[in-house]
PDB file of C-alpha atoms in Angstrom:
ATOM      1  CA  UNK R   1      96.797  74.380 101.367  1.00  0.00           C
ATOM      2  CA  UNK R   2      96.803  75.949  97.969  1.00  0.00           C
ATOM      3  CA  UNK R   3      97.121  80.045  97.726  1.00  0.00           C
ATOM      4  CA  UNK R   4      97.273  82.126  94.869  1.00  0.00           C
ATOM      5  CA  UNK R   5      98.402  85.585  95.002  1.00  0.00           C
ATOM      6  CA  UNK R   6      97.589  88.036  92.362  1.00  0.00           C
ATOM      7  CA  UNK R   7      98.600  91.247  91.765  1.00  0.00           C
ATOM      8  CA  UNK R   8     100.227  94.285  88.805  1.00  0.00           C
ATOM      9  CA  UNK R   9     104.092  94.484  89.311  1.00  0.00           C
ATOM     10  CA  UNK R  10     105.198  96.507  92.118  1.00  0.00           C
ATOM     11  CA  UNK R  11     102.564  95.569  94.568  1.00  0.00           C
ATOM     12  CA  UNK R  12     104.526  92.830  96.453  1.00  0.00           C
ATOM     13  CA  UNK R  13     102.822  90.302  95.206  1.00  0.00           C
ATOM     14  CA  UNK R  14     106.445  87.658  95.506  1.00  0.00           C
ATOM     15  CA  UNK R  15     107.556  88.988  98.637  1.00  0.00           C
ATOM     16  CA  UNK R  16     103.975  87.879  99.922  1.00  0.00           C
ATOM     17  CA  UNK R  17     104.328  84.436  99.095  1.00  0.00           C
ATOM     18  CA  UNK R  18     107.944  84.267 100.308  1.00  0.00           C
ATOM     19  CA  UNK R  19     106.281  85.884 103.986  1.00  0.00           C
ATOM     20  CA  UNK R  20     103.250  82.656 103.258  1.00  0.00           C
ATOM     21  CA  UNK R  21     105.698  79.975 102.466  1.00  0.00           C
ATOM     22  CA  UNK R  22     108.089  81.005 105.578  1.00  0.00           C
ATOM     23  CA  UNK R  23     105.645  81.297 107.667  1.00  0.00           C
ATOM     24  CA  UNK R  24     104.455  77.681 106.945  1.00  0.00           C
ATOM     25  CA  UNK R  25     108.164  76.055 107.276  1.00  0.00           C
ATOM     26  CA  UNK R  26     108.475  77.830 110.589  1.00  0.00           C
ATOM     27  CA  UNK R  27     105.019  75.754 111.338  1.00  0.00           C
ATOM     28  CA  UNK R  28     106.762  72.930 110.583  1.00  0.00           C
ATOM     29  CA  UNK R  29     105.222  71.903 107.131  1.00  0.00           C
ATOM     30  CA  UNK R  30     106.729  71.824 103.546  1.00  0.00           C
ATOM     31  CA  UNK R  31     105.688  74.582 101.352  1.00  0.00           C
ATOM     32  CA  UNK R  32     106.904  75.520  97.430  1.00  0.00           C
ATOM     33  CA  UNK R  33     106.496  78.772  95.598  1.00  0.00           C
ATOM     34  CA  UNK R  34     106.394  79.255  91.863  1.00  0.00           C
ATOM     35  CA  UNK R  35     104.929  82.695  90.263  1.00  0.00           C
ATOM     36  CA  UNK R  36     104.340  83.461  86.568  1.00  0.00           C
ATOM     37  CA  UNK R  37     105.265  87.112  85.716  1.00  0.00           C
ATOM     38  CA  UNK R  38     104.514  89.416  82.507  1.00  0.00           C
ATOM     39  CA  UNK R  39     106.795  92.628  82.411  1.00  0.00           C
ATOM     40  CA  UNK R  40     105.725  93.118  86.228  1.00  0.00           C
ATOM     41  CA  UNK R  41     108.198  95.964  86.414  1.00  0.00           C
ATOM     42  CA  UNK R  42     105.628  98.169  83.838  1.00  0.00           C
ATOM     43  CA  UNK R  43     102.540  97.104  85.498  1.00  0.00           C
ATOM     44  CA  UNK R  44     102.136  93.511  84.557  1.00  0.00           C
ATOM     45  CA  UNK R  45     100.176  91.088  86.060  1.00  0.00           C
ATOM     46  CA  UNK R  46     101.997  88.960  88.835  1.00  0.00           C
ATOM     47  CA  UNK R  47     100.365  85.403  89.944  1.00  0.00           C
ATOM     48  CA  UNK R  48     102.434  83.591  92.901  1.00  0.00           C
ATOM     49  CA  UNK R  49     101.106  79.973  93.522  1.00  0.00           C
ATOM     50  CA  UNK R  50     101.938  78.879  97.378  1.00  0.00           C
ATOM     51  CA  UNK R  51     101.578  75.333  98.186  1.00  0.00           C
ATOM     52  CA  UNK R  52     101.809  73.439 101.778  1.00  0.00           C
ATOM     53  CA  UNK R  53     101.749  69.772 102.707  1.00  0.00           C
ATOM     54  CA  UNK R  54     103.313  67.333 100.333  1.00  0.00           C
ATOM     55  CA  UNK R  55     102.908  68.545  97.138  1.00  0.00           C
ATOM     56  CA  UNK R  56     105.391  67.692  94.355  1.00  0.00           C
ATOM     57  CA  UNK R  57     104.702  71.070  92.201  1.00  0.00           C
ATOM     58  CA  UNK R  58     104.351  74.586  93.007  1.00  0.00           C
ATOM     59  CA  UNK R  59     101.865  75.557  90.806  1.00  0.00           C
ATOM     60  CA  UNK R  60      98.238  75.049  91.294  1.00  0.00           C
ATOM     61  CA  UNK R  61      95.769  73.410  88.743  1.00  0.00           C
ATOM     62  CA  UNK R  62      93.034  75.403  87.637  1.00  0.00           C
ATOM     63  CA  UNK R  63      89.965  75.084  89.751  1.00  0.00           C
ATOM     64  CA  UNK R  64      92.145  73.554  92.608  1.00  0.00           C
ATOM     65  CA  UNK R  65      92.994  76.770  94.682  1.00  0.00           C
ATOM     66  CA  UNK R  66      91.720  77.451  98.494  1.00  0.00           C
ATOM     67  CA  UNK R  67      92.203  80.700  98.627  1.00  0.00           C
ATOM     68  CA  UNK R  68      92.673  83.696  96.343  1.00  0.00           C
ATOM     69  CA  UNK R  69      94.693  86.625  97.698  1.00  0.00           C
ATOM     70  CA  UNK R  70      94.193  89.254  95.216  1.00  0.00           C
ATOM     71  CA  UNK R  71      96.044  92.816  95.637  1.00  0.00           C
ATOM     72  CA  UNK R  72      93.859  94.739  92.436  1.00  0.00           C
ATOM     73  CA  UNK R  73      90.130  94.121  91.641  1.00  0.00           C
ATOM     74  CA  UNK R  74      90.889  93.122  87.817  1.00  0.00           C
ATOM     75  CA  UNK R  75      93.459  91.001  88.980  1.00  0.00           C
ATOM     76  CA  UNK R  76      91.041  89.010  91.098  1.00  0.00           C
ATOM     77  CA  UNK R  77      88.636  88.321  88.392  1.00  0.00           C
ATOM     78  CA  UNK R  78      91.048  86.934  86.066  1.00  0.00           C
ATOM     79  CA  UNK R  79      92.707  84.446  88.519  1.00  0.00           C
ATOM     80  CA  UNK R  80      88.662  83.656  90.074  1.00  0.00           C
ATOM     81  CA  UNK R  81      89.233  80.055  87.562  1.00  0.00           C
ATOM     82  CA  UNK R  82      92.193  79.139  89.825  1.00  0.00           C
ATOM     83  CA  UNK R  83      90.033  79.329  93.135  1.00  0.00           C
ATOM     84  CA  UNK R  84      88.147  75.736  93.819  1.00  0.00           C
ATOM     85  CA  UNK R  85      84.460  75.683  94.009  1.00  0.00           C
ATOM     86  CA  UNK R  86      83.709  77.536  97.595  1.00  0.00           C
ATOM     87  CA  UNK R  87      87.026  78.633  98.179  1.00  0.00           C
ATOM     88  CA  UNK R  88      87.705  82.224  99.520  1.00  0.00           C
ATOM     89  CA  UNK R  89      88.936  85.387  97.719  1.00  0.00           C
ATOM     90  CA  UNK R  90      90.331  87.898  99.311  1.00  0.00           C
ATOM     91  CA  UNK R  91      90.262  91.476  97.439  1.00  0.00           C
ATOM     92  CA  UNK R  92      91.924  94.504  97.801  1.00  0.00           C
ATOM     93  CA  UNK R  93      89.683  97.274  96.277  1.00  0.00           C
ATOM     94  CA  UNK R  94      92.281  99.084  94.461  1.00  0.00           C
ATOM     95  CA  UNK R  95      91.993  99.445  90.597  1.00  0.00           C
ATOM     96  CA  UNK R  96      94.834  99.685  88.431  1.00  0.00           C
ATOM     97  CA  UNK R  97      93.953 100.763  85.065  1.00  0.00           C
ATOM     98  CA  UNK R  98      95.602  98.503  82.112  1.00  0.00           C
ATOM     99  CA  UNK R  99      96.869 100.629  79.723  1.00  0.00           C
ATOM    100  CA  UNK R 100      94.172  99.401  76.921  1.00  0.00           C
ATOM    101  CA  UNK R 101      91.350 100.842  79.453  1.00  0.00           C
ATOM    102  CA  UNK R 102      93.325 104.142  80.017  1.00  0.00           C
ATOM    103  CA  UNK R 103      93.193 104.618  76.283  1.00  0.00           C
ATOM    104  CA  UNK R 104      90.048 104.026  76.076  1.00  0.00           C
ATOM    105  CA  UNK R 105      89.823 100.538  73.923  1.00  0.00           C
ATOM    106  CA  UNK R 106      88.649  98.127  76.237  1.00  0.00           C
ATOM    107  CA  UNK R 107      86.589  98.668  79.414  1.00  0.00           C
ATOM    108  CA  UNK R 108      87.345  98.527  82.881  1.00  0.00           C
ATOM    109  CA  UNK R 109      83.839  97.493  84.524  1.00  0.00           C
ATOM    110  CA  UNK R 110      84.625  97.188  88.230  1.00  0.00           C
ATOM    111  CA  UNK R 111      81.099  96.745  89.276  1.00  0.00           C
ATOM    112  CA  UNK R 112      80.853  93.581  86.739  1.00  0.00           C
ATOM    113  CA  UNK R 113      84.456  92.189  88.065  1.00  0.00           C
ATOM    114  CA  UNK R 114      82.835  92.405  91.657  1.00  0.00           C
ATOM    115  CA  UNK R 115      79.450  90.587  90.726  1.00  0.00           C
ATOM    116  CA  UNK R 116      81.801  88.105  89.185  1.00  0.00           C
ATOM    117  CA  UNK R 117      83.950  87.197  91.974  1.00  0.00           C
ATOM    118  CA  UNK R 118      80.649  87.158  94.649  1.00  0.00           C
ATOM    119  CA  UNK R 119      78.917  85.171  91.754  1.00  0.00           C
ATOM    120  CA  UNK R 120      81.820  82.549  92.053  1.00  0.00           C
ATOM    121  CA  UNK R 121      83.725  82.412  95.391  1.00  0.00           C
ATOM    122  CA  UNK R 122      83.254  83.418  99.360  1.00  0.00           C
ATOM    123  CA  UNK R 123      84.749  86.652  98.655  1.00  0.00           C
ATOM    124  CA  UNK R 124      85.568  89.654 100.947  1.00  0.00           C
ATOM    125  CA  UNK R 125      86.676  93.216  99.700  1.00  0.00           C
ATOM    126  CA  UNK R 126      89.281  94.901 101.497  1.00  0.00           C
ATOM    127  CA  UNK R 127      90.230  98.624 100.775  1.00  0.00           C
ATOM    128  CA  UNK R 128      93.923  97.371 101.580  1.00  0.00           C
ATOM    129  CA  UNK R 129      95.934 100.218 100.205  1.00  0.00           C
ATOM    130  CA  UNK R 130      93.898 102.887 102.281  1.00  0.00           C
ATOM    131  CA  UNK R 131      94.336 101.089 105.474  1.00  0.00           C
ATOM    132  CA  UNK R 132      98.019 100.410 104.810  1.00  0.00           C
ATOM    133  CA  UNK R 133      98.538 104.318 103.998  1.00  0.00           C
ATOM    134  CA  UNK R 134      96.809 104.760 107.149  1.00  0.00           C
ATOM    135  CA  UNK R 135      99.519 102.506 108.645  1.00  0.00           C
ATOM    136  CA  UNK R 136     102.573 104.885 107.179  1.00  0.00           C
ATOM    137  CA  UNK R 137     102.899 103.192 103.550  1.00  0.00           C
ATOM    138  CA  UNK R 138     100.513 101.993 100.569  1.00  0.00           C
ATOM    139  CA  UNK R 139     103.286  99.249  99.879  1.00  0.00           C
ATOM    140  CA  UNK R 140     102.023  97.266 102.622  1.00  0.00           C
ATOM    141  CA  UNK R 141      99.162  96.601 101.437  1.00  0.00           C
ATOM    142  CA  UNK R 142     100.304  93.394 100.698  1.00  0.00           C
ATOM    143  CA  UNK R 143     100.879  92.549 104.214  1.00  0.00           C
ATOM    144  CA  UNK R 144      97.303  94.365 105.426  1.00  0.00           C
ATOM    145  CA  UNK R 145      95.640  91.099 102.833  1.00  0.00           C
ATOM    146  CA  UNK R 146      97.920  88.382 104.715  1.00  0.00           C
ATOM    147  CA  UNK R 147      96.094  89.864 107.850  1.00  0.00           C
ATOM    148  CA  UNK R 148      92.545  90.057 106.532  1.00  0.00           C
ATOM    149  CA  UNK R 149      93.282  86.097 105.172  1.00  0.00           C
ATOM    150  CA  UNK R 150      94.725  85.535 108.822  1.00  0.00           C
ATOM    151  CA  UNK R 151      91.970  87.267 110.787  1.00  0.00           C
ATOM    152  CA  UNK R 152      89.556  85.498 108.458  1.00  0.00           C
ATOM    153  CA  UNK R 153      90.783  81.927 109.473  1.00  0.00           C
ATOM    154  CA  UNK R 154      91.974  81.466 105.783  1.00  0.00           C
ATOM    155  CA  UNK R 155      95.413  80.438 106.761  1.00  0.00           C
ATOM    156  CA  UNK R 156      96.702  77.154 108.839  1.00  0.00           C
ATOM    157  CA  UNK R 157     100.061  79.135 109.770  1.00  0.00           C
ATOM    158  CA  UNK R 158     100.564  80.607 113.667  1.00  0.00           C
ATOM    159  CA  UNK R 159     100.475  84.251 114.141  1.00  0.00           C
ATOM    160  CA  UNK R 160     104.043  84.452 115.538  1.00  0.00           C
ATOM    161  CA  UNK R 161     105.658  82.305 112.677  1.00  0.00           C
ATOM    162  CA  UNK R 162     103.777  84.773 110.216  1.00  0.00           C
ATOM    163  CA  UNK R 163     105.405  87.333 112.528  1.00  0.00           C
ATOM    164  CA  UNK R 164     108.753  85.930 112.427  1.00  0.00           C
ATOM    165  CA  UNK R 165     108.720  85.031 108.771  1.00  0.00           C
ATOM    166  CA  UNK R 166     107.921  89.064 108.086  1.00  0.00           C
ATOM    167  CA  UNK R 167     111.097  90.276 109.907  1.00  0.00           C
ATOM    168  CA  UNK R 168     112.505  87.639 108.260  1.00  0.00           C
ATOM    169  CA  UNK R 169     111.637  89.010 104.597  1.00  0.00           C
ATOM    170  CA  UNK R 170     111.769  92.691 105.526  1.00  0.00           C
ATOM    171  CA  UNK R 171     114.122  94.983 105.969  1.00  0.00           C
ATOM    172  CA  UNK R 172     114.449  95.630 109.759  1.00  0.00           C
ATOM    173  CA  UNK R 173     113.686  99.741 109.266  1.00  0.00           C
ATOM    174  CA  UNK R 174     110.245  98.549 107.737  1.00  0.00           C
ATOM    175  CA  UNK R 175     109.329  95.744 110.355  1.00  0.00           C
ATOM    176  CA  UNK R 176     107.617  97.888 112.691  1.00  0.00           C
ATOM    177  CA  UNK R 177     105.418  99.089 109.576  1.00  0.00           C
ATOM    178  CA  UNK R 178     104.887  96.355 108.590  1.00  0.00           C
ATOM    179  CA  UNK R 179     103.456  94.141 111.740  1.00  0.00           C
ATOM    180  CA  UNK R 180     100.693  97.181 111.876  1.00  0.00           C
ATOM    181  CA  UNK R 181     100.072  97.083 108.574  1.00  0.00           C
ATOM    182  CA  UNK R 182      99.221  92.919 109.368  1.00  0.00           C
ATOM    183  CA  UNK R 183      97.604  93.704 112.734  1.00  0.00           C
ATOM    184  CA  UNK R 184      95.191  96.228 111.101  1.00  0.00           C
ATOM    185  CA  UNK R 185      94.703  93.575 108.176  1.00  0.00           C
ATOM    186  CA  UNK R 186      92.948  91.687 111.180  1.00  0.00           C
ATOM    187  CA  UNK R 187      91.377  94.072 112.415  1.00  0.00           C
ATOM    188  CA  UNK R 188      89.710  95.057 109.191  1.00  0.00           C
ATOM    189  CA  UNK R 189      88.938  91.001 108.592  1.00  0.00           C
ATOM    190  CA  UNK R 190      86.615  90.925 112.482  1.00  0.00           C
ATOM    191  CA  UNK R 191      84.713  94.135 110.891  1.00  0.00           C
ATOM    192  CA  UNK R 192      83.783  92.388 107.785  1.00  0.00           C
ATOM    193  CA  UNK R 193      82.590  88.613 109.235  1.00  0.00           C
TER     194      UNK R 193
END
């Protein structure tokens, strides 16, 4: 299985794939890991590629994708090339402004991204960061998308290795947080098939 996870700096985007990649060696499989990252500390964008089975690279070609996991709408749209023709994209709804739209010389069209992404993948929208802050922190929204993509059927890795690999990634004050956070991520994926 191919997954790329997309994302601004700060939103989790690596420690997702490290949960994704876990979660498949506790299944039993091989998985590799390789992200690209441009100045993700001030808001860059973050791409992690997450491969399982025998693969001999951890990055994904272009077109070649199952599933997108995107954690910001713009985000999404520019990593939609990566996704294979019919594969899924999960979005989180959140916008985060570059800093050429916030000063007003390019244009940040959400409605356009969103056409896009329908136009050119089975795509559901998640409004991940309000259902994580409902779950005591926005910065698990990352884990709220694993649980959509789970509750979807998007990913070939058990529940309680997905479980295990999170307390294994976390720290153990957050774990707690962090299994409601992928619990309502289900949840949220049953109310949108």
């Amino acid at each position: 299985m191919n997954i790329i996870i997309s994302g601004v700096g700060g939103q989790g985007t690596i420690l997702a794939s490290k949960i994704l990649a876990a979660g498949a060696v506790l299944d039993g499989k091989n998985a590799r890991t390789g992200e690209t990252i441009g100045m993700s500390q001030r808001g860059g964008c973050v791409v992690s590629h997450v491969r399982t089975g025998n693969v001999h690279s951890a990055y994904i070609p272009a077109g070649k994708a199952d599933l997108l996991l995107s954690f910001e709408l713009c985000e999404g749209a520019r990593n939609l090339p990566l996704l294979k023709k019919g594969g899924q994209a999960i979005i989180n709804i959140a916008t985060v402004m570059p800093v050429s739209a916030t000063l007003g010389k390019t244009a940040y069209d959400a409605a356009k991204m969103k056409e896009y992404i329908v136009q050119n993948s089975h795509a559901y929208f998640v409004d991940a960061d309000n259902i994580a802050r409902e779950c005591g922190s926005i910065k698990a929204a990352n884990i709220v998308l694993i649980g959509a993509a789970f509750g979807l059927g998007a990913l070939d890795i058990s529940r309680e290795n997905l479980i295990q690999a999170i307390r294994d990634n976390v720290k153990a004050k957050f774990f707690d947080l962090n299994v409601k956070a992928f619990d309502a991520g289900v949840k949220a994926a049953k109310e949108l098939k």
